[in-house]
């Protein structure tokens, strides 16, 4: 790291009035968070400026006194000066003042990963752990795959329906049965990021009158659909019901959505889906990356 004074840099908590200057430093799907800073106290945004120019952002969201780091960015011209470490330190201080007990992060490995992990190491974060395999592809590369027809041969009693048609009664059933009938982990909850859900190919699966699965997608960029939450009730997973649900969702993407790119992620510890990904998805994608997870307790 270059020996550089931080005295010329100004670190501060961002408010809605100044937020527009920092939107370019986070992902498009999260920029709306900067527009509600004054009305949503769960969102924390720390900015860096120099000579009145915005050059960096740390963005986090608090839930039940635990925070998720959404993005950490320093303009390339100002990197290798200790600003990333200082920015994350400032964020940690702000979260502690709000009585947060920890800060966690999930991130995709790329050319900046080495530098980011060095920052975490210096600030005593836990050793990062592999979390998911992330596939990125052009949706047209899936159009001729034979398994996309699986949804057409679902047994009697099963119904695939548009998730947007989910009733309030269904919603309450899913929430109440999280630890019982459905037994789904929080990471697969269908009710996260609802504001960015792609309604055209987000689907539910019923058996008779009960919701027993879902495939939730999100538009993460104008040209990209993320296949985010695929779940079916445990005893049905080996019967291919989840794959049929995914197939129908991809078919709708091909047929009705003007977004040429798709991305999906598979948990490292989901052995069956990892094998499915290796056999059925990996041969048709443009890139495969790893996501990692880490946290720091205060």
Short mmCIF file of C-alpha atoms in Angstrom, two decimals:
data_model
loop_
_atom_site.label_atom_id
_atom_site.label_comp_id
_atom_site.label_asym_id
_atom_site.label_seq_id
_atom_site.Cartn_x
_atom_site.Cartn_y
_atom_site.Cartn_z
CA UNK A 1 0.00 0.00 0.00
CA UNK A 2 1.24 3.46 -0.82
CA UNK A 3 1.97 5.75 2.12
CA UNK A 4 -0.81 8.27 1.67
CA UNK A 5 -2.42 10.68 4.11
CA UNK A 6 -6.18 10.37 4.54
CA UNK A 7 -6.47 13.96 5.78
CA UNK A 8 -7.71 15.22 2.41
CA UNK A 9 -10.56 12.70 2.35
CA UNK A 10 -13.89 13.33 4.02
CA UNK A 11 -15.86 10.39 5.46
CA UNK A 12 -19.49 10.98 6.36
CA UNK A 13 -22.94 9.45 6.72
CA UNK A 14 -24.89 10.03 3.52
CA UNK A 15 -28.39 11.49 3.56
CA UNK A 16 -31.00 11.35 0.79
CA UNK A 17 -30.11 14.83 -0.45
CA UNK A 18 -26.55 13.80 -1.33
CA UNK A 19 -27.32 10.19 -2.23
CA UNK A 20 -27.64 10.78 -5.97
CA UNK A 21 -23.90 11.53 -6.12
CA UNK A 22 -23.13 8.02 -4.84
CA UNK A 23 -25.65 5.87 -6.73
CA UNK A 24 -23.08 4.96 -9.39
CA UNK A 25 -20.98 3.23 -6.72
CA UNK A 26 -23.47 0.44 -6.02
CA UNK A 27 -25.40 -2.09 -8.09
CA UNK A 28 -28.43 -0.86 -10.06
CA UNK A 29 -30.79 -3.10 -8.10
CA UNK A 30 -29.74 -1.47 -4.81
CA UNK A 31 -29.73 2.19 -5.82
CA UNK A 32 -33.28 2.67 -4.60
CA UNK A 33 -31.97 2.15 -1.04
CA UNK A 34 -30.05 5.41 -1.29
CA UNK A 35 -33.26 7.23 -2.15
CA UNK A 36 -34.98 6.25 1.11
CA UNK A 37 -32.15 6.88 3.57
CA UNK A 38 -34.09 9.58 5.41
CA UNK A 39 -37.16 7.38 5.90
CA UNK A 40 -35.62 3.94 6.51
CA UNK A 41 -33.25 3.81 9.48
CA UNK A 42 -32.23 0.22 8.67
CA UNK A 43 -30.10 1.47 5.77
CA UNK A 44 -26.64 2.86 6.50
CA UNK A 45 -24.57 4.56 3.81
CA UNK A 46 -21.07 5.96 4.34
CA UNK A 47 -19.48 8.13 1.67
CA UNK A 48 -16.00 9.40 0.87
CA UNK A 49 -15.35 12.66 -0.91
CA UNK A 50 -12.27 14.62 -1.88
CA UNK A 51 -12.37 18.19 -3.15
CA UNK A 52 -16.19 17.94 -2.99
CA UNK A 53 -16.18 14.93 -5.37
CA UNK A 54 -17.81 11.65 -4.37
CA UNK A 55 -15.27 8.83 -4.72
CA UNK A 56 -16.47 5.92 -2.55
CA UNK A 57 -19.40 4.24 -0.82
CA UNK A 58 -20.11 1.62 1.83
CA UNK A 59 -23.74 0.50 1.96
CA UNK A 60 -25.30 -1.80 4.56
CA UNK A 61 -28.75 -2.86 5.72
CA UNK A 62 -29.68 -3.74 9.29
CA UNK A 63 -32.13 -6.47 10.27
CA UNK A 64 -32.69 -7.37 13.92
CA UNK A 65 -29.39 -5.74 14.99
CA UNK A 66 -27.41 -7.66 12.39
CA UNK A 67 -26.13 -5.91 9.27
CA UNK A 68 -25.39 -7.07 5.74
CA UNK A 69 -22.72 -5.30 3.72
CA UNK A 70 -24.35 -4.63 0.36
CA UNK A 71 -21.49 -2.91 -1.42
CA UNK A 72 -18.07 -1.40 -0.77
CA UNK A 73 -16.55 0.67 -3.56
CA UNK A 74 -13.69 3.12 -4.00
CA UNK A 75 -13.07 4.86 -7.31
CA UNK A 76 -10.13 3.16 -9.10
CA UNK A 77 -8.09 6.39 -9.13
CA UNK A 78 -8.09 6.42 -5.33
CA UNK A 79 -7.37 2.77 -4.57
CA UNK A 80 -4.33 1.35 -2.75
CA UNK A 81 -4.37 4.29 -0.35
CA UNK A 82 -6.09 2.60 2.58
CA UNK A 83 -9.48 4.08 1.75
CA UNK A 84 -11.29 0.76 1.53
CA UNK A 85 -10.12 -0.21 5.01
CA UNK A 86 -10.96 3.24 6.37
CA UNK A 87 -14.41 3.17 4.76
CA UNK A 88 -15.23 -0.24 6.20
CA UNK A 89 -13.92 0.85 9.61
CA UNK A 90 -16.15 3.93 9.53
CA UNK A 91 -19.13 1.73 8.61
CA UNK A 92 -18.40 -0.67 11.48
CA UNK A 93 -18.25 2.27 13.90
CA UNK A 94 -21.60 3.59 12.67
CA UNK A 95 -23.21 0.13 12.99
CA UNK A 96 -21.90 -0.27 16.53
CA UNK A 97 -23.50 3.06 17.42
CA UNK A 98 -26.80 1.52 16.29
CA UNK A 99 -26.24 -1.48 18.60
CA UNK A 100 -25.54 -3.94 15.79
CA UNK A 101 -23.89 -7.17 16.91
CA UNK A 102 -22.32 -8.19 13.59
CA UNK A 103 -21.68 -7.30 9.96
CA UNK A 104 -21.73 -10.01 7.29
CA UNK A 105 -21.03 -10.05 3.57
CA UNK A 106 -21.61 -12.28 0.56
CA UNK A 107 -19.51 -11.45 -2.48
CA UNK A 108 -18.59 -12.76 -5.91
CA UNK A 109 -14.95 -13.52 -6.56
CA UNK A 110 -13.40 -11.21 -9.16
CA UNK A 111 -10.24 -9.22 -9.79
CA UNK A 112 -10.71 -7.19 -6.58
CA UNK A 113 -11.29 -10.17 -4.27
CA UNK A 114 -7.67 -10.43 -3.10
CA UNK A 115 -7.63 -6.78 -2.01
CA UNK A 116 -11.03 -7.00 -0.31
CA UNK A 117 -10.06 -10.13 1.62
CA UNK A 118 -6.84 -8.45 2.77
CA UNK A 119 -8.93 -5.59 4.15
CA UNK A 120 -11.19 -8.04 6.00
CA UNK A 121 -8.18 -9.87 7.39
CA UNK A 122 -6.68 -6.63 8.73
CA UNK A 123 -10.00 -5.79 10.39
CA UNK A 124 -10.27 -9.25 12.01
CA UNK A 125 -13.15 -10.69 10.00
CA UNK A 126 -13.67 -14.45 10.01
CA UNK A 127 -11.97 -16.48 7.28
CA UNK A 128 -14.17 -16.31 4.15
CA UNK A 129 -16.00 -19.54 3.28
CA UNK A 130 -17.25 -20.78 -0.13
CA UNK A 131 -21.00 -20.24 -0.39
CA UNK A 132 -22.27 -20.66 -3.93
CA UNK A 133 -21.36 -21.43 -7.52
CA UNK A 134 -22.66 -18.61 -9.68
CA UNK A 135 -23.51 -19.28 -13.32
CA UNK A 136 -23.88 -16.54 -15.94
CA UNK A 137 -25.31 -17.29 -19.38
CA UNK A 138 -27.22 -16.06 -22.38
CA UNK A 139 -30.77 -17.35 -22.11
CA UNK A 140 -30.84 -18.29 -25.81
CA UNK A 141 -28.19 -20.92 -25.11
CA UNK A 142 -30.85 -22.90 -23.20
CA UNK A 143 -33.63 -22.84 -25.79
CA UNK A 144 -33.01 -26.30 -27.29
CA UNK A 145 -32.34 -28.28 -24.11
CA UNK A 146 -34.51 -31.38 -23.74
CA UNK A 147 -35.10 -30.98 -19.98
CA UNK A 148 -36.91 -27.69 -20.55
CA UNK A 149 -39.96 -29.79 -21.49
CA UNK A 150 -40.20 -31.44 -18.06
CA UNK A 151 -42.89 -29.05 -16.87
CA UNK A 152 -45.27 -30.36 -19.55
CA UNK A 153 -45.49 -33.80 -17.93
CA UNK A 154 -46.25 -32.96 -14.31
CA UNK A 155 -48.39 -35.66 -12.59
CA UNK A 156 -52.02 -35.04 -11.73
CA UNK A 157 -52.52 -32.85 -8.66
CA UNK A 158 -49.59 -30.51 -9.35
CA UNK A 159 -50.15 -26.98 -10.64
CA UNK A 160 -47.61 -24.33 -11.61
CA UNK A 161 -48.97 -20.82 -11.13
CA UNK A 162 -47.69 -17.22 -11.48
CA UNK A 163 -46.27 -16.12 -8.13
CA UNK A 164 -47.97 -12.75 -8.48
CA UNK A 165 -51.28 -14.61 -7.98
CA UNK A 166 -50.24 -15.81 -4.51
CA UNK A 167 -53.08 -15.08 -2.08
CA UNK A 168 -52.70 -13.59 1.38
CA UNK A 169 -53.83 -16.95 2.76
CA UNK A 170 -51.06 -18.70 0.81
CA UNK A 171 -48.53 -16.17 2.05
CA UNK A 172 -49.48 -16.72 5.67
CA UNK A 173 -49.38 -20.50 5.19
CA UNK A 174 -45.82 -20.33 3.78
CA UNK A 175 -44.65 -18.07 6.60
CA UNK A 176 -46.31 -20.15 9.31
CA UNK A 177 -45.03 -23.47 7.93
CA UNK A 178 -41.40 -22.42 7.49
CA UNK A 179 -40.19 -24.77 10.24
CA UNK A 180 -42.90 -27.41 9.95
CA UNK A 181 -44.70 -28.62 6.82
CA UNK A 182 -42.44 -26.85 4.30
CA UNK A 183 -39.15 -26.76 6.24
CA UNK A 184 -37.34 -24.21 4.10
CA UNK A 185 -34.24 -22.25 5.21
CA UNK A 186 -34.35 -18.46 5.41
CA UNK A 187 -31.99 -18.18 2.44
CA UNK A 188 -34.77 -19.70 0.29
CA UNK A 189 -37.58 -17.52 1.60
CA UNK A 190 -39.65 -16.31 -1.38
CA UNK A 191 -40.38 -12.99 0.32
CA UNK A 192 -36.97 -11.32 0.03
CA UNK A 193 -36.26 -8.51 -2.45
CA UNK A 194 -39.91 -8.46 -3.46
CA UNK A 195 -39.56 -4.98 -4.91
CA UNK A 196 -37.25 -6.34 -7.65
CA UNK A 197 -39.09 -9.59 -8.37
CA UNK A 198 -39.60 -10.41 -12.04
CA UNK A 199 -43.30 -11.21 -12.17
CA UNK A 200 -43.28 -12.79 -15.63
CA UNK A 201 -41.39 -15.95 -14.67
CA UNK A 202 -41.55 -16.08 -10.87
CA UNK A 203 -43.65 -19.16 -10.20
CA UNK A 204 -45.25 -21.21 -7.46
CA UNK A 205 -45.99 -24.93 -7.29
CA UNK A 206 -49.10 -26.38 -5.65
CA UNK A 207 -49.97 -29.94 -4.81
CA UNK A 208 -53.75 -30.04 -4.59
CA UNK A 209 -54.51 -26.87 -2.59
CA UNK A 210 -51.16 -26.34 -0.81
CA UNK A 211 -48.13 -24.36 -1.99
CA UNK A 212 -45.18 -26.75 -1.86
CA UNK A 213 -42.56 -24.91 -3.93
CA UNK A 214 -41.46 -21.81 -5.80
CA UNK A 215 -39.04 -20.41 -8.35
CA UNK A 216 -38.48 -16.71 -7.65
CA UNK A 217 -36.55 -14.56 -10.12
CA UNK A 218 -35.34 -10.97 -9.94
CA UNK A 219 -34.41 -8.42 -12.57
CA UNK A 220 -30.99 -7.35 -11.34
CA UNK A 221 -30.20 -5.24 -14.41
CA UNK A 222 -32.21 -4.17 -17.47
CA UNK A 223 -30.71 -7.04 -19.47
CA UNK A 224 -30.34 -9.69 -16.73
CA UNK A 225 -32.72 -12.00 -14.86
CA UNK A 226 -31.41 -13.72 -11.73
CA UNK A 227 -32.89 -17.11 -10.85
CA UNK A 228 -32.76 -16.60 -7.10
CA UNK A 229 -34.92 -18.94 -5.02
CA UNK A 230 -35.72 -22.49 -6.11
CA UNK A 231 -37.41 -24.64 -3.49
CA UNK A 232 -39.72 -27.64 -3.28
CA UNK A 233 -40.80 -29.61 -0.23
CA UNK A 234 -38.06 -32.00 0.85
CA UNK A 235 -39.73 -35.34 0.01
CA UNK A 236 -40.46 -34.13 -3.53
CA UNK A 237 -36.95 -32.96 -4.36
CA UNK A 238 -35.79 -36.32 -5.71
CA UNK A 239 -38.83 -36.51 -8.02
CA UNK A 240 -37.70 -33.67 -10.26
CA UNK A 241 -40.46 -31.24 -9.31
CA UNK A 242 -37.99 -28.43 -8.71
CA UNK A 243 -36.31 -28.96 -12.09
CA UNK A 244 -39.70 -28.86 -13.79
CA UNK A 245 -40.42 -25.56 -12.07
CA UNK A 246 -37.06 -24.16 -13.20
CA UNK A 247 -37.72 -25.40 -16.74
CA UNK A 248 -41.06 -23.58 -16.91
CA UNK A 249 -39.46 -20.39 -15.60
CA UNK A 250 -36.70 -20.53 -18.24
CA UNK A 251 -39.29 -21.24 -20.93
CA UNK A 252 -41.23 -18.10 -19.94
CA UNK A 253 -38.01 -16.09 -19.98
CA UNK A 254 -37.29 -17.24 -23.52
CA UNK A 255 -40.85 -16.60 -24.63
CA UNK A 256 -41.84 -13.35 -22.94
CA UNK A 257 -38.96 -11.43 -21.33
CA UNK A 258 -36.71 -9.00 -23.19
CA UNK A 259 -33.57 -9.71 -21.16
CA UNK A 260 -30.83 -11.69 -22.94
CA UNK A 261 -28.81 -12.62 -19.85
CA UNK A 262 -29.52 -14.94 -16.95
CA UNK A 263 -27.67 -15.81 -13.78
CA UNK A 264 -28.25 -18.39 -11.06
CA UNK A 265 -26.44 -19.68 -8.01
CA UNK A 266 -26.21 -23.09 -6.34
CA UNK A 267 -25.16 -23.58 -2.71
CA UNK A 268 -21.93 -25.52 -2.24
CA UNK A 269 -23.53 -27.82 0.34
CA UNK A 270 -26.49 -28.74 -1.88
CA UNK A 271 -24.82 -31.77 -3.41
CA UNK A 272 -27.75 -32.84 -5.59
CA UNK A 273 -28.11 -29.38 -7.16
CA UNK A 274 -24.35 -29.02 -7.61
CA UNK A 275 -24.39 -32.25 -9.61
CA UNK A 276 -27.38 -31.02 -11.62
CA UNK A 277 -25.57 -27.76 -12.30
CA UNK A 278 -22.43 -29.53 -13.46
CA UNK A 279 -24.38 -31.78 -15.83
CA UNK A 280 -27.28 -29.63 -17.07
CA UNK A 281 -26.27 -25.98 -16.66
CA UNK A 282 -22.47 -25.62 -16.73
CA UNK A 283 -22.01 -26.81 -20.36
CA UNK A 284 -24.18 -23.93 -21.58
CA UNK A 285 -22.96 -20.95 -19.54
CA UNK A 286 -20.49 -18.18 -20.34
CA UNK A 287 -18.88 -18.04 -16.89
CA UNK A 288 -18.82 -19.80 -13.52
CA UNK A 289 -17.71 -17.93 -10.43
CA UNK A 290 -17.62 -18.61 -6.73
CA UNK A 291 -19.33 -16.53 -4.05
CA UNK A 292 -17.98 -16.41 -0.52
CA UNK A 293 -19.31 -15.47 2.89
CA UNK A 294 -17.71 -13.85 5.91
CA UNK A 295 -18.70 -11.89 8.99
CA UNK A 296 -17.34 -9.87 11.87
CA UNK A 297 -18.92 -9.84 15.31
CA UNK A 298 -18.71 -6.68 17.37
#
